[in-house]
C-alpha positions as MATLAB code, in Angstrom:
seq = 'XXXXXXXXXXXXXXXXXXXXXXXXXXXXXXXXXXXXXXXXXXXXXXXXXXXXXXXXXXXXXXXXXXXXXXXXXXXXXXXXXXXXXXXXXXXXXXXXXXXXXXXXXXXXXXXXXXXXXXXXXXXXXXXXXXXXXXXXXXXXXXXXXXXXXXXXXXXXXXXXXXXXXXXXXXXXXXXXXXXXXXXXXXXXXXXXXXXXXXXXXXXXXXXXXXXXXXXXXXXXXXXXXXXXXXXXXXXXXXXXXXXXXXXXXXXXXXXXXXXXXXXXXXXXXXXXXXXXXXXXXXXXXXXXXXXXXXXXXXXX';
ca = [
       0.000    0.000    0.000;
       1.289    3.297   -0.866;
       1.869    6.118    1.256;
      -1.393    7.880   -0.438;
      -3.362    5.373   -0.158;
      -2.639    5.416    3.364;
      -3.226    8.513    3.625;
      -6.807    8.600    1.266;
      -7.850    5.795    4.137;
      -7.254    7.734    6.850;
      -9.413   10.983    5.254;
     -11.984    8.781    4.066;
     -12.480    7.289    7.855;
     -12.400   10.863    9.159;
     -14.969   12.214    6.526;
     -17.313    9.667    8.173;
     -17.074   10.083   11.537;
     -18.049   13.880   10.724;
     -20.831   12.843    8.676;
     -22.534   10.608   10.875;
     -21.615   13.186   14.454;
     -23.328   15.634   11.933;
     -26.512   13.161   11.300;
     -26.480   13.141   15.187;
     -27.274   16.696   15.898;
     -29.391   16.379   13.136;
     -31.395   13.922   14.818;
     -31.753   15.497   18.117;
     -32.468   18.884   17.276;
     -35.610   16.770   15.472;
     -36.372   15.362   18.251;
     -36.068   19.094   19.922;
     -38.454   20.301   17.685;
     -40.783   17.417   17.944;
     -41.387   18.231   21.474;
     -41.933   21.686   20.869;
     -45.485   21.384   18.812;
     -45.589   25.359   19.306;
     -44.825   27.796   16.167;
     -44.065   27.417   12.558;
     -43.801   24.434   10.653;
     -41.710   22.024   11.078;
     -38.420   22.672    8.624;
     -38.622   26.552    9.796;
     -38.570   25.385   12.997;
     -35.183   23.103   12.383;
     -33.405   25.939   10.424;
     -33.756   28.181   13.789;
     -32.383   25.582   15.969;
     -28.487   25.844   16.583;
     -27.858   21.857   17.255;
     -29.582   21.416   13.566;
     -27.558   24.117   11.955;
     -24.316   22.557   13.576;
     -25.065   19.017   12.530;
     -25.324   20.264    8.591;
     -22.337   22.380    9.295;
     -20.441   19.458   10.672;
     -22.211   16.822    8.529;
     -22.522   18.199    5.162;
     -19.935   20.571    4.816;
     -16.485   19.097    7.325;
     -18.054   15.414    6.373;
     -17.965   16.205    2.257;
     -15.004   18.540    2.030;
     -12.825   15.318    3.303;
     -14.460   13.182    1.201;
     -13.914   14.824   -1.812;
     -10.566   14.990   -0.610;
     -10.709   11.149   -0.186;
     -12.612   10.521   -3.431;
      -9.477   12.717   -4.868;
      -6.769   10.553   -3.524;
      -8.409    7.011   -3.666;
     -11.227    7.123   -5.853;
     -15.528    5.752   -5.564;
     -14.739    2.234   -5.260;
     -13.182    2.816   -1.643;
     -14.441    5.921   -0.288;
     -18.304    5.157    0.363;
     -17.014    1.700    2.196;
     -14.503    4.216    4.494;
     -17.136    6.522    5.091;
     -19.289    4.425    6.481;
     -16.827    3.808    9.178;
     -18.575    6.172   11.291;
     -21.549    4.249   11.943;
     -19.229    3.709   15.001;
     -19.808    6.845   15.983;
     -23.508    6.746   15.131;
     -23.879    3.782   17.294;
     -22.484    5.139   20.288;
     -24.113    8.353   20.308;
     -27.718    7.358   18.944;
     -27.747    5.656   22.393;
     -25.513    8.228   24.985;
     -26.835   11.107   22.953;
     -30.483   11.093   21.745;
     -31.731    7.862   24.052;
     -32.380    5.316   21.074;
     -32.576    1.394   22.149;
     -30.847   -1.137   20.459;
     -32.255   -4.857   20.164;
     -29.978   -8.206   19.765;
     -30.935   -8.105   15.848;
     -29.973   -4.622   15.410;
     -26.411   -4.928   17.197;
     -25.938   -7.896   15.278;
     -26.629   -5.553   11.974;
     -24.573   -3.143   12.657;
     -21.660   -5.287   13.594;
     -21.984   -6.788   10.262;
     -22.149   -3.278    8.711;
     -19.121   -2.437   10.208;
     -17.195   -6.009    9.380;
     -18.352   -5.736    5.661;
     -17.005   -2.311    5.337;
     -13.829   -3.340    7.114;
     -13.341   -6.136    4.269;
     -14.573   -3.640    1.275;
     -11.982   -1.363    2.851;
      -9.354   -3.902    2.297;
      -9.986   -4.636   -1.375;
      -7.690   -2.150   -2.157;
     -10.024   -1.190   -5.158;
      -8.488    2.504   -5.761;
      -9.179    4.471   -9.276;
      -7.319    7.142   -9.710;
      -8.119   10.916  -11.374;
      -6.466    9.678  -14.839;
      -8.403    6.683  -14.973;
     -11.845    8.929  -14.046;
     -10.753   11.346  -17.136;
      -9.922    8.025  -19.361;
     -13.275    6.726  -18.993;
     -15.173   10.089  -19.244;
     -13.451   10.329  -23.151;
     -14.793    6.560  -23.926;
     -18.144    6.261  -25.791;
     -19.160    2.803  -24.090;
     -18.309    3.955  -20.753;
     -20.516    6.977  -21.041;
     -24.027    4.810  -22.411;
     -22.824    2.892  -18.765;
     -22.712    6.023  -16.966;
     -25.997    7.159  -18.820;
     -27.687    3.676  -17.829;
     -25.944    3.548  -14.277;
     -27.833    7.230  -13.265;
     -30.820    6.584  -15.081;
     -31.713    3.360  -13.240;
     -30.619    4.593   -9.720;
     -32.766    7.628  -10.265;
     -35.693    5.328  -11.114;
     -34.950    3.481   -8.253;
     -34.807    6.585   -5.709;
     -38.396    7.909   -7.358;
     -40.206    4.241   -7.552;
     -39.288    3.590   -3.963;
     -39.696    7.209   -2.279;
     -43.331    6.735   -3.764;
     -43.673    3.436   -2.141;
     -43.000    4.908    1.049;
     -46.285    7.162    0.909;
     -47.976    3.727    1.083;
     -46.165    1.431    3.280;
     -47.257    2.047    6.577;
     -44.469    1.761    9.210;
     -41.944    1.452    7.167;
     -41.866    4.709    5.809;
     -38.853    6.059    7.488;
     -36.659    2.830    6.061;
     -38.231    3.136    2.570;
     -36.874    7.063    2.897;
     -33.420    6.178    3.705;
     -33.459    3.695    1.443;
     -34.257    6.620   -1.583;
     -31.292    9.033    0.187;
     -28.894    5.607   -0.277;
     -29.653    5.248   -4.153;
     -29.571    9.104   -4.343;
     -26.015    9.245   -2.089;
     -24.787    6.462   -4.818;
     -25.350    9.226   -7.691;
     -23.711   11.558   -5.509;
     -21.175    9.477   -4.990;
     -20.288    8.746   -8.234;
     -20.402   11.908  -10.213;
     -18.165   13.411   -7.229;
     -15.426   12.251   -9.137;
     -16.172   13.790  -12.719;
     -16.387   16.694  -11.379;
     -12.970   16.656   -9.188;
     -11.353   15.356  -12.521;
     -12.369   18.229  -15.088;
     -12.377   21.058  -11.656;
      -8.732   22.491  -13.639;
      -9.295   21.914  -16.790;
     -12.868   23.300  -16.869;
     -12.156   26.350  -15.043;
      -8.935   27.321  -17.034;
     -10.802   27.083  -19.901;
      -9.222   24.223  -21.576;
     -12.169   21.846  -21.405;
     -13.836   20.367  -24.612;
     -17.754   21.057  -25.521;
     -17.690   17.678  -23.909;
     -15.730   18.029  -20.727;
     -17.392   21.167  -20.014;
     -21.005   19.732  -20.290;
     -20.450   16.886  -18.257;
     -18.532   19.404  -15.454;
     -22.445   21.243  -15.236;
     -24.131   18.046  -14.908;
     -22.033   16.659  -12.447;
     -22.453   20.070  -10.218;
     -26.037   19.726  -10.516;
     -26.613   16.309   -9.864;
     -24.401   17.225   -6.749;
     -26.394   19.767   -5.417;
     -30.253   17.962   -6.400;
     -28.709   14.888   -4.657;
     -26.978   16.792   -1.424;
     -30.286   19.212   -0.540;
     -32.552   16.020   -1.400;
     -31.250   13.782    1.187;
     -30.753   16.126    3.831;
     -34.370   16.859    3.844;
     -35.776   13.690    3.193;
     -33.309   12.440    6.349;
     -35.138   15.049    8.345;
     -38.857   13.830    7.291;
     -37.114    9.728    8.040;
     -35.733   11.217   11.723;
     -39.278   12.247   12.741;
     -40.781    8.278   12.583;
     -37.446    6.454   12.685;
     -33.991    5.802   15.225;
     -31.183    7.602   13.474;
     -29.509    4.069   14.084;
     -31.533    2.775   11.765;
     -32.364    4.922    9.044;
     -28.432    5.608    8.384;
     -27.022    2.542    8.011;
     -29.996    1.113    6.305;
     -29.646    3.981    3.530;
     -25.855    2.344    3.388;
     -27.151   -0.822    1.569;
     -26.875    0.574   -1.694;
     -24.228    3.158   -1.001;
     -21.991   -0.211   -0.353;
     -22.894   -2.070   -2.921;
     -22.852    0.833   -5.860;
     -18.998    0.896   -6.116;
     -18.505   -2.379   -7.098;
     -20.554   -1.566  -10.661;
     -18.941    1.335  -10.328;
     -14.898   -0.502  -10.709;
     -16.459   -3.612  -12.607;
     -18.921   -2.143  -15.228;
     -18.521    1.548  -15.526;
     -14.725    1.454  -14.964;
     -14.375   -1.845  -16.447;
     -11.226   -2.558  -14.408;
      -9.994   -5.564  -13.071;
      -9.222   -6.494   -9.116;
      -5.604   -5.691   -8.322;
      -5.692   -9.594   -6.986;
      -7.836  -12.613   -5.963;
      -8.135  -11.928   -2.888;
     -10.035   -8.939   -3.580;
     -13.052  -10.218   -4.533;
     -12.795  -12.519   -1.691;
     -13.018   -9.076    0.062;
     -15.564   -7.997   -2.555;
     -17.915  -10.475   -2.100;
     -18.245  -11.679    1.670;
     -18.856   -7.509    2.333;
     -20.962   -6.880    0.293;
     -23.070   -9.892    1.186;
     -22.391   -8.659    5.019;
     -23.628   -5.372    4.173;
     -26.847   -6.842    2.520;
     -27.296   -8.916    5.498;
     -27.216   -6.388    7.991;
     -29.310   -3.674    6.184;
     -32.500   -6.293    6.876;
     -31.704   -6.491   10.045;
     -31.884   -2.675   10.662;
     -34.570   -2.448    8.576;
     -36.940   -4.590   10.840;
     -37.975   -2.101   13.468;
     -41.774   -1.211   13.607;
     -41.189    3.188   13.259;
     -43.221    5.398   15.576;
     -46.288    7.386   14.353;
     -45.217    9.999   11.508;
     -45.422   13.769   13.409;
     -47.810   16.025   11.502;
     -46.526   19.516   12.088;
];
């Protein structure tokens, strides 16, 4: 393992542990503002209330700006797998911090989480900025990337609507949407970081330049999307839950990413050893979390 590798680890494990303290706030200050039935509605309520604004500050600003940093150094194979190393953190302080419960089959998910990340993380399945621009100039690989969004935006619609009609399991069925919507996000993360210079010096091609805009604005449709849907999931559901159950698909995603967008083979066989066994891990445990009966939805 190289020194930047190392190194793109390291930032990637950090990025998460933000993200998910973030998520934390997040889901007190909705549990604040559930109490307090009084006043406006409910998202005017949360964008007056400090511990909210600190969670996005921590969560989706500190979180992201390290894991673009991350994506930069080790690419999307690795970097959603790392992130989700903070589920640690979620764990911890979903119980000290905002009194959640935890049941034998939800440990039990979680620790599998946690192990199939562990083994994802060790796949050593790093693409790098050159191999990002590569694939952006091939024909093929952009009818993948074409196919790749347009089914995981399908997905994100088909099962967001699903949710209006499943009752008590509306909270899961939202994370669920904000997992297939963080996959997009984390995927065109890294067009963007790859064209950034040459866009923006003006070098780019009618090409380059076209698929710089899209990539900002599926970024910011994708970012503002889940954090409010994650607000409307925290009202009915334990943050404990609804976060690593959106990581389902957030896990799985990178290995179509480096195996049929990317088209690249494992660095070695014990890879998809690693590959395999977390992913199925991951699967595993997001039915586990995604068991618990959710509380009744809050109407303000």
């Amino acid at each position: 393992m190289t020194t930047s590798y190392i190194i793109g680890v390291a930032v990637g494990i950090l990025a998460g542990i933000l993200t998910q303290f973030g998520q934390l706030l997040e889901k007190q200050a909705v549990n604040q503002v559930r109490k307090d039935s009084t006043g406006g509605g409910f998202f005017l309520r949360l964008l007056k209330n400090r511990v909210w604004l600190f969670g996005v500050l921590f969560g989706l600003f500190g979180g992201t700006a390290l894991y673009m940093v991350a994506q930069s150094m080790i690419g999307p194979a690795l970097t959603p797998g790392l992130m989700a190393s903070g589920l640690i953190v979620l764990v911890i302080g979903s119980v000290r911090m905002n009194q959640e419960t935890l049941n034998a089959s939800e440990i039990t998910g979680i620790g599998l989480m946690i192990l199939g990340i562990v083994l994802l993380g060790l796949s050593e399945l790093g693409i790098n900025q050159t191999q990002v621009r590569a694939t952006l100039a091939n024909d093929d690989a952009l009818r993948r990337i074409a196919a790749f969004t347009a089914v995981l935006f399908i997905l994100s619609f088909v099962v967001r609507r699903t949710a209006e009609r499943v009752i008590g399991r509306k909270g899961m069925l939202i994370a669920l949407t904000n997992g297939f919507l963080a996959c997009l996000s984390d995927f065109w993360i890294n067009p963007l970081l790859a064209l950034f210079v040459i866009v923006l010096t003006g070098s780019g091609s009618t090409l380059q330049n076209t698929i710089f805009v899209l990539a900002a604005l599926i970024l910011m449709t994708t970012a503002s999307t889940i954090t409010w849907q994650n607000q409307l999931a925290f009202k009915i559901a334990q943050a404990s839950n609804v976060v690593p159950v959106a990581q389902v698909p957030v896990q799985i995603a990178p290995i179509l990413v480096y195996f049929y967008i990317f088209a690249l083979k494992p660095p070695s066989a014990i890879s998809v050893i690693y590959i395999f066994a977390g992913t199925l891990l991951t699967v595993v445990s997001g039915f586990l979390l995604g068991r618990r009966k959710e509380e009744p939805a809050f109407k303000r």
